[in-house]
Coordinates of C-alpha atoms and ligand atoms in Angstrom, one line a residue:
M976 CA -66.3 20.9 17.6
P977 CA -69.9 21.8 17.2
T978 CA -71.7 22.9 20.4
D979 CA -74.4 20.5 21.1
P980 CA -77.7 21.7 19.6
N981 CA -79.5 19.2 21.8
P982 CA -77.1 19.0 24.6
A983 CA -78.6 16.0 26.3
S984 CA -80.1 14.2 23.3
N985 CA -82.0 11.1 24.3
A986 CA -80.8 8.6 21.8
P987 CA -82.4 5.2 22.2
L988 CA -80.3 2.2 23.5
S989 CA -78.9 1.2 20.2
E990 CA -75.9 0.8 18.1
T991 CA -75.5 4.5 18.2
R992 CA -75.3 4.6 22.0
S993 CA -72.6 1.9 22.0
R994 CA -70.3 4.6 20.5
Q995 CA -71.4 7.4 22.8
I996 CA -69.2 8.7 25.6
V997 CA -70.3 11.3 28.2
I998 CA -67.7 13.2 30.1
A999 CA -68.4 15.3 33.2
G1000 CA -65.8 18.1 33.4
A1001 CA -63.8 20.0 30.8
G1002 CA -60.6 20.2 32.8
I1003 CA -57.3 18.7 31.7
A1004 CA -58.3 15.1 32.2
G1005 CA -61.8 15.5 30.7
L1006 CA -60.6 17.3 27.5
T1007 CA -57.8 14.9 27.0
A1008 CA -60.3 12.0 27.3
A1009 CA -62.6 13.7 24.8
I1010 CA -59.8 13.9 22.2
A1011 CA -58.5 10.4 22.9
F1012 CA -62.0 8.8 22.6
A1013 CA -62.8 10.8 19.5
R1014 CA -59.6 9.6 17.8
Q1015 CA -60.8 6.0 18.5
G1016 CA -64.1 6.7 16.7
F1017 CA -66.4 7.5 19.6
A1018 CA -68.8 10.4 19.7
V1019 CA -68.1 12.4 22.8
R1020 CA -70.3 14.8 24.7
V1021 CA -68.5 16.8 27.4
Y1022 CA -70.6 18.6 30.0
E1023 CA -68.8 21.4 32.0
K1024 CA -70.4 22.8 35.1
A1025 CA -68.7 26.2 34.8
A1026 CA -70.4 28.7 32.5
K1027 CA -67.0 29.8 31.2
L1028 CA -63.6 28.0 31.2
E1029 CA -61.8 30.7 33.1
E1030 CA -58.3 31.9 33.1
I1031 CA -57.9 30.9 36.8
G1032 CA -55.2 28.7 38.0
A1033 CA -51.4 28.8 38.0
G1034 CA -48.5 27.0 36.4
I1035 CA -48.5 23.4 35.5
Q1036 CA -45.5 21.2 34.9
L1037 CA -45.8 18.7 32.1
S1038 CA -43.3 15.9 32.3
P1039 CA -42.3 13.8 29.3
N1040 CA -44.7 11.0 30.2
A1041 CA -47.5 13.5 29.6
T1042 CA -46.1 15.4 26.6
R1043 CA -45.5 12.1 24.8
L1044 CA -49.2 11.4 25.0
L1045 CA -50.2 15.0 24.0
D1046 CA -47.9 14.5 21.0
E1047 CA -49.7 11.2 20.1
L1048 CA -53.0 13.0 20.3
G1049 CA -51.8 15.8 18.0
V1050 CA -52.1 18.4 20.8
L1051 CA -48.4 19.1 21.6
D1052 CA -47.8 21.5 18.7
T1053 CA -50.7 23.6 19.9
V1054 CA -49.3 23.6 23.5
L1055 CA -45.7 24.5 22.6
P1056 CA -46.1 28.2 21.7
A1057 CA -47.3 29.0 25.3
A1058 CA -44.8 26.7 27.0
S1059 CA -41.3 27.0 28.3
F1060 CA -38.6 24.3 28.2
P1061 CA -36.9 24.5 31.6
Q1062 CA -33.2 23.5 31.5
A1063 CA -33.2 21.8 34.9
V1064 CA -35.0 21.1 38.1
V1065 CA -32.8 22.7 40.7
L1066 CA -33.2 22.1 44.5
R1067 CA -31.9 24.9 46.7
S1068 CA -31.9 25.5 50.4
A1069 CA -34.3 28.3 51.2
T1070 CA -32.8 28.9 54.6
S1071 CA -29.1 29.3 53.7
R1072 CA -28.3 32.9 53.0
T1073 CA -26.9 32.1 49.6
M1074 CA -29.8 29.7 48.8
R1075 CA -27.2 27.0 48.2
E1076 CA -27.8 24.5 45.4
L1077 CA -28.4 21.0 46.7
A1078 CA -29.2 19.1 43.6
R1079 CA -29.9 19.5 39.9
V1080 CA -31.7 17.2 37.4
P1081 CA -31.0 18.3 33.8
L1082 CA -34.0 18.8 31.6
G1083 CA -34.1 20.7 28.2
E1084 CA -32.5 18.6 25.5
A1085 CA -31.2 16.1 28.1
A1086 CA -34.8 15.3 29.0
E1087 CA -35.8 14.8 25.4
R1088 CA -32.8 12.5 24.8
R1089 CA -33.4 10.5 27.9
W1090 CA -37.2 10.3 28.1
G1091 CA -38.1 10.8 24.4
A1092 CA -40.3 13.8 24.9
P1093 CA -39.9 17.4 26.2
Y1094 CA -40.4 18.6 29.8
L1095 CA -42.6 21.7 29.7
V1096 CA -43.9 24.3 32.1
L1097 CA -46.9 26.5 31.2
H1098 CA -50.0 28.1 32.6
R1099 CA -52.9 25.8 33.3
A1100 CA -55.2 28.0 31.2
D1101 CA -52.9 27.7 28.2
L1102 CA -52.9 24.0 28.4
Q1103 CA -56.7 24.0 28.7
S1104 CA -57.0 26.3 25.7
A1105 CA -54.7 24.1 23.6
L1106 CA -56.8 21.1 24.5
L1107 CA -60.0 23.0 23.6
S1108 CA -58.8 24.1 20.3
S1109 CA -57.6 20.6 19.5
A1110 CA -61.1 19.3 20.5
A1111 CA -62.6 21.9 18.2
R1112 CA -61.0 20.1 15.2
H1113 CA -63.0 16.9 16.0
A1114 CA -66.5 16.9 14.5
D1115 CA -67.4 14.1 17.0
I1116 CA -66.8 16.2 20.2
T1117 CA -69.4 18.5 21.6
I1118 CA -68.8 20.6 24.7
T1119 CA -71.6 22.2 26.6
T1120 CA -70.8 24.7 29.4
A1121 CA -73.1 25.7 32.3
A1122 CA -74.1 22.0 32.3
G1123 CA -73.4 20.0 35.5
V1124 CA -73.8 16.3 35.5
R1125 CA -75.9 15.8 38.6
D1126 CA -77.1 12.3 38.6
M1127 CA -76.6 9.0 36.8
A1128 CA -78.1 5.5 36.5
V1129 CA -76.4 2.4 35.3
H1130 CA -78.4 0.0 33.1
P1131 CA -77.5 -3.3 31.5
L1132 CA -76.8 -1.5 28.2
G1133 CA -75.1 1.7 29.4
V1134 CA -75.5 4.8 31.6
T1135 CA -78.1 7.5 31.7
S1136 CA -76.7 10.8 33.0
S1137 CA -78.9 13.7 34.2
I1138 CA -77.6 17.0 33.1
D1139 CA -78.5 20.3 34.9
L1140 CA -78.7 23.0 32.2
G1141 CA -79.3 26.0 34.4
G1142 CA -82.3 24.5 36.2
R1143 CA -83.6 22.5 33.2
V1144 CA -82.7 18.8 33.6
S1145 CA -82.1 16.7 30.6
E1146 CA -80.8 13.1 30.1
A1147 CA -77.8 11.8 28.1
K1148 CA -77.4 8.1 27.3
S1149 CA -74.0 6.6 26.7
L1150 CA -71.9 3.5 26.8
L1151 CA -69.6 5.1 29.4
L1152 CA -69.8 8.1 31.8
I1153 CA -66.4 9.5 32.7
G1154 CA -66.2 11.5 35.9
A1155 CA -63.4 14.0 35.1
D1156 CA -65.0 16.5 37.5
G1157 CA -61.9 17.2 39.7
V1158 CA -61.1 17.0 43.3
W1159 CA -64.6 18.0 44.4
S1160 CA -66.2 15.5 42.1
S1161 CA -69.9 14.8 42.5
I1162 CA -69.7 11.7 40.2
R1163 CA -67.5 10.1 42.8
G1164 CA -70.3 10.2 45.4
L1165 CA -72.8 9.0 42.8
A1166 CA -70.5 6.1 41.9
G1167 CA -70.8 4.9 45.4
A1168 CA -67.4 5.9 46.6
A1169 CA -67.2 8.0 49.8
G1170 CA -67.6 11.3 48.1
K1171 CA -65.6 13.8 50.1
S1172 CA -62.1 14.9 49.5
R1173 CA -59.7 15.3 52.5
F1174 CA -58.1 18.5 53.5
S1175 CA -54.3 17.9 53.8
G1176 CA -53.7 20.6 56.4
K1177 CA -51.6 22.5 53.8
I1178 CA -52.4 25.4 51.5
A1179 CA -50.8 26.5 48.2
W1180 CA -50.0 30.1 47.7
R1181 CA -49.5 31.5 44.2
A1182 CA -48.4 34.6 42.6
T1183 CA -47.3 35.5 39.1
I1184 CA -44.5 38.0 38.4
R1185 CA -43.3 39.6 35.2
S1186 CA -39.9 38.1 34.2
E1187 CA -38.6 41.6 33.5
G1188 CA -39.8 43.1 36.8
A1189 CA -37.8 44.0 39.9
A1190 CA -39.2 41.0 41.8
A1191 CA -37.8 38.6 39.2
A1192 CA -34.3 40.1 39.4
L1193 CA -33.3 37.8 42.3
L1194 CA -34.4 34.8 40.4
G1195 CA -32.3 36.0 37.4
E1196 CA -29.3 36.1 39.7
L1197 CA -29.8 32.5 40.6
D1198 CA -30.3 31.7 36.9
A1199 CA -33.8 30.5 37.8
H1200 CA -35.7 32.1 34.9
G1201 CA -35.0 29.1 32.7
S1202 CA -35.5 26.3 35.2
V1203 CA -37.8 24.8 37.8
T1204 CA -36.3 25.9 41.1
A1205 CA -37.5 24.5 44.4
F1206 CA -36.4 26.4 47.6
L1207 CA -36.6 23.8 50.4
A1208 CA -37.3 24.6 54.0
P1209 CA -39.0 23.0 57.1
D1210 CA -42.7 23.0 56.6
A1211 CA -42.7 25.5 53.7
H1212 CA -41.2 25.4 50.3
L1213 CA -41.3 27.8 47.4
I1214 CA -41.2 26.9 43.7
A1215 CA -40.5 29.2 40.8
Y1216 CA -40.7 28.5 37.0
P1217 CA -41.5 30.4 33.8
V1218 CA -44.9 30.4 32.2
R1219 CA -46.5 32.4 29.3
S1220 CA -43.6 31.5 27.0
G1221 CA -41.2 32.9 29.6
G1222 CA -42.9 36.3 29.9
A1223 CA -43.9 35.6 33.5
I1224 CA -42.7 33.5 36.4
N1225 CA -45.1 31.4 38.4
L1226 CA -44.4 31.3 42.2
V1227 CA -46.0 28.6 44.4
A1228 CA -45.4 28.3 48.1
I1229 CA -46.8 25.4 50.2
T1230 CA -47.4 26.1 53.9
R1231 CA -49.6 24.8 56.7
G1232 CA -52.9 26.5 56.9
A1233 CA -56.7 26.2 57.4
D1234 CA -59.2 24.7 55.0
Q1235 CA -60.9 27.1 52.6
P1236 CA -64.1 27.1 50.5
Q1237 CA -63.8 25.2 47.1
G1238 CA -61.9 27.3 44.6
W1239 CA -58.5 28.1 43.2
A1240 CA -58.1 31.8 44.0
G1241 CA -59.0 32.3 47.6
S1242 CA -57.3 34.7 50.0
T1243 CA -55.5 34.1 53.2
D1244 CA -53.8 36.6 55.5
M1245 CA -50.3 37.2 54.2
A1246 CA -49.1 37.1 57.8
L1247 CA -49.3 33.3 57.6
L1248 CA -47.0 33.2 54.6
R1249 CA -44.6 35.6 56.2
K1250 CA -44.5 33.5 59.4
A1251 CA -44.0 30.3 57.5
T1252 CA -41.1 31.8 55.6
R1253 CA -39.6 33.9 58.4
R1254 CA -36.4 31.8 58.3
H1255 CA -36.0 31.9 54.6
A1256 CA -33.1 33.8 53.1
P1257 CA -33.7 37.6 53.1
A1258 CA -33.7 37.7 49.3
L1259 CA -36.6 35.1 49.2
R1260 CA -38.5 37.1 51.8
Q1261 CA -38.0 40.1 49.7
L1262 CA -39.3 38.2 46.6
I1263 CA -42.4 37.2 48.5
E1264 CA -43.1 40.8 49.5
Q1265 CA -42.4 42.2 46.0
A1266 CA -44.5 39.5 44.2
G1267 CA -47.7 41.5 44.7
A1268 CA -51.0 39.8 45.3
W1269 CA -50.8 36.2 46.5
T1270 CA -53.9 34.0 46.2
S1271 CA -54.3 30.7 48.0
F1272 CA -56.2 27.5 47.8
A1273 CA -56.5 24.6 50.2
L1274 CA -54.8 21.4 49.1
H1275 CA -57.3 18.5 49.1
T1276 CA -56.6 14.9 48.3
V1277 CA -58.8 12.0 47.4
D1278 CA -58.4 8.6 49.0
P1279 CA -57.2 6.5 46.0
A1280 CA -58.4 3.3 47.7
M1281 CA -62.0 4.1 46.7
P1282 CA -63.3 2.4 43.5
W1283 CA -62.6 4.2 40.3
T1284 CA -65.0 2.3 38.1
I1285 CA -68.5 0.7 38.0
P1286 CA -68.5 -2.3 35.6
G1287 CA -71.7 -1.2 33.9
G1288 CA -70.0 1.9 32.5
V1289 CA -68.6 4.6 34.9
A1290 CA -65.0 5.6 35.3
L1291 CA -63.4 8.3 37.5
I1292 CA -60.2 9.8 36.1
G1293 CA -57.7 12.5 37.1
D1294 CA -58.3 14.4 40.4
A1295 CA -61.8 12.9 40.7
A1296 CA -60.2 9.5 41.3
H1297 CA -56.9 10.3 43.0
A1298 CA -56.2 14.0 43.6
M1299 CA -52.7 14.2 45.1
M1300 CA -50.4 16.6 46.8
P1301 CA -48.3 18.5 44.3
Y1302 CA -44.9 17.3 45.5
A1303 CA -44.3 15.0 42.4
A1304 CA -45.9 17.6 40.1
Q1305 CA -47.9 14.8 38.5
G1306 CA -51.6 15.8 39.0
A1307 CA -52.2 16.9 35.4
A1308 CA -49.9 14.2 34.0
M1309 CA -51.8 11.4 35.7
G1310 CA -55.1 12.8 34.4
I1311 CA -53.6 12.7 30.9
E1312 CA -52.3 9.2 31.3
D1313 CA -55.7 8.0 32.8
A1314 CA -57.6 9.5 29.9
C1315 CA -55.4 8.0 27.1
R1316 CA -55.3 4.6 28.6
L1317 CA -59.0 4.5 29.3
A1318 CA -59.7 5.4 25.6
A1319 CA -57.3 2.7 24.4
L1320 CA -58.7 -0.1 26.6
V1321 CA -62.3 0.8 25.9
A1322 CA -61.7 0.9 22.2
A1323 CA -60.1 -2.6 22.4
T1324 CA -63.3 -4.2 23.8
P1325 CA -66.2 -1.7 23.5
D1326 CA -68.7 -4.5 23.6
R1327 CA -67.3 -5.7 27.0
I1328 CA -67.1 -2.4 28.9
G1329 CA -66.8 -4.1 32.3
V1330 CA -63.7 -6.0 31.1
A1331 CA -62.2 -2.8 29.7
L1332 CA -62.8 -0.9 32.9
E1333 CA -61.4 -3.6 35.1
A1334 CA -58.3 -3.8 32.9
W1335 CA -57.9 0.0 33.1
E1336 CA -58.2 0.1 36.8
A1337 CA -55.8 -2.8 37.3
E1338 CA -53.3 -1.1 35.1
R1339 CA -53.6 2.4 36.6
R1340 CA -53.6 1.5 40.3
P1341 CA -49.9 0.5 40.7
R1342 CA -48.8 3.4 38.6
I1343 CA -50.8 5.9 40.7
A1344 CA -49.6 4.2 44.0
R1345 CA -46.0 4.6 42.9
V1346 CA -46.5 8.3 42.0
L1347 CA -48.1 8.9 45.4
K1348 CA -45.2 7.2 47.1
R1349 CA -42.7 9.4 45.2
G1350 CA -44.7 12.5 46.2
A1351 CA -44.7 11.5 49.9
L1352 CA -40.9 11.0 49.7
N1353 CA -40.4 14.4 48.1
E1354 CA -42.7 16.0 50.8
R1355 CA -40.6 14.5 53.6
A1356 CA -37.3 15.5 51.9
W1357 CA -38.4 19.0 50.9
H1358 CA -39.8 20.0 54.3
A1359 CA -37.2 18.2 56.4
R1360 CA -35.6 19.9 59.3
G1361 CA -32.6 19.4 61.6
P1362 CA -30.6 16.2 61.3
V1363 CA -33.0 14.8 58.6
A1364 CA -32.3 17.9 56.4
L1365 CA -28.6 17.3 56.9
V1366 CA -28.8 13.7 55.8
R1367 CA -31.0 14.8 52.8
N1368 CA -28.3 17.3 51.8
L1369 CA -25.6 14.7 52.1
V1370 CA -27.5 12.2 50.1
L1371 CA -28.4 14.7 47.4
G1372 CA -24.8 16.0 47.3
S1373 CA -23.4 12.5 46.8
R1374 CA -25.6 11.8 43.8
S1375 CA -24.7 12.8 40.3
S1376 CA -27.2 14.6 38.1
E1377 CA -27.2 11.5 35.9
R1378 CA -28.2 9.3 38.9
L1379 CA -30.9 11.7 40.0
A1380 CA -32.3 11.6 36.4
A1381 CA -32.1 7.8 36.3
D1382 CA -34.2 7.7 39.5
L1383 CA -37.0 9.3 37.4
D1384 CA -36.8 6.9 34.4
W1385 CA -39.8 4.9 35.6
L1386 CA -41.9 8.1 35.9
Y1387 CA -40.9 10.2 32.9
G1388 CA -39.9 7.4 30.6
W1389 CA -43.2 5.6 31.1
K1390 CA -44.9 4.2 28.0
A1391 CA -48.1 2.1 27.9
D1392 CA -47.5 -1.4 26.6
Ligands
FAD1040 C1 -60.1 26.6 37.5 C2 -59.0 25.6 38.0 C3 -57.8 26.1 38.4 C4 -56.8 25.3 38.9 N1 -55.6 25.8 39.3 C5 -54.7 25.0 39.8 C6 -53.5 25.6 40.3 O1 -53.3 26.8 40.3 N2 -52.5 24.7 40.7 C7 -52.7 23.3 40.7 O2 -51.9 22.6 41.1 N3 -53.9 22.8 40.3 C8 -54.8 23.6 39.8 N4 -56.0 23.0 39.4 C9 -56.1 21.6 39.4 C10 -55.4 20.9 38.3 O3 -55.8 21.5 37.1 C11 -55.7 19.4 38.4 O4 -55.1 18.9 39.5 C12 -55.2 18.6 37.2 O5 -55.1 19.3 36.1 C13 -56.2 17.4 37.1 O6 -57.2 17.8 36.3 P1 -58.7 17.2 36.3 O7 -59.2 17.4 34.9 O8 -58.8 15.9 36.9 O9 -59.5 18.2 37.2 P2 -59.8 19.7 37.1 O10 -58.8 20.4 36.3 O11 -60.1 20.2 38.4 O12 -61.2 19.8 36.2 C14 -62.5 19.4 36.6 C15 -63.5 20.1 35.9 O13 -64.8 19.5 36.1 C16 -65.8 20.5 36.3 N5 -66.9 19.9 37.1 C17 -67.0 19.7 38.4 N6 -68.1 19.1 38.7 C18 -68.8 18.9 37.6 C19 -70.0 18.3 37.3 N7 -70.8 17.7 38.2 N8 -70.4 18.3 36.0 C20 -69.7 18.8 35.0 N9 -68.5 19.4 35.2 C21 -68.0 19.5 36.5 C22 -65.0 21.6 36.9 O14 -65.7 22.9 36.8 C23 -63.6 21.6 36.2 O15 -63.7 22.4 35.0 C24 -57.0 23.9 38.9 C25 -58.2 23.3 38.5 C26 -59.2 24.2 38.0 C27 -60.6 23.7 37.5

């Protein structure tokens, strides 16, 4: 992966340009798109606003629908050393003293057998590094950091993007501009969609603890070191799963809260987390205290009804198009799916970009809508209180693990036609 010597080279509208792709954003969706397009024979230039791809962020769950695609792209082997293979998703009551188990969906080998690819958990930074080193193996991908895409114009023969290189503005011409610039996307606004994300009223808290430390002992007692465990409670749930090849445990709590400035490592008064979890089992409250420094970020979503494409050659993918709440744990996976399907469809009809983009959007919309629906269902179930929580517990208790897994076949077993 050479760095771009002339980061925004101004190739004339030509044969060359018809094989050029410009991507705004080197996050999970943008890097996946870079690799997917390069494998289809396109020359890809990725522009990333941040000066450095930092180690910020927390854990990410990668379900089999995503790991299957990473395998097809030749990235999975690079991801695996930093990942853990959870043996189950376990739902527990956060408010019962014993943190009673409510349901269990088997993962591990059962996931691979059932859905044909592994279910992994890992740190976001490790996934991003694996994608970067895979991109580095492609001579046709250049990545320029400290380079924000700040404007674009669509012409009959393609798109011209303006790149801000630390105050110096340069232009890049391409067949397609992909806005993979995340929940606070600026390409979304440029593409004519109402630009702003929406604050959900909820914030995510995160902390990472060592798996060997005192704070993790409680999770060990629950056999939670090797699984994804969700502790459910009205208005506030807590999730724990291993990251860094099992060397650390990622903790995420979702509570109500106020909006925060853009970013992934803000700080909020711990009193709010304590209040939201005051009815949690004493052991969980102890875990929250012992976990050390918690950071927080505001959960923003993007209205998926907005257009995701401009026929002349612009597509929004991942969070830029449809940032969602984390209840189905599919944010990264949907970005990966978007990227791979976009590359496949554009490669099928590169001389009719409008047709390819229309086909891509038509294919992705129902899938994203179904995932959003599942996330909303999980939110209601996980934060239920009173009689609704009782019904939830009865329903979950009456379903076998096999049945709970089968309910996810459409999601994890997904394969593009
Ligand atoms: C640093 C960071 C930490 C995160 N931490 C968490 C977390 O802890 N938990 C969680 O659930 N989700 C987190 N996320 C979001 C999660 O990674 C995404 O929901 C998911 O992976 C979808 O990825 P995406 O590629 O669509 O967007 P993102 O991963 O957000 O990537 C978008 C990229 O575009 C870049 N960018 C923005 N504007 C421009 C522009 N105009 N030109 C060029 N580049 C631009 C951004 O700097 C960023 O690198 C984090 C994202 C980032 C960037």
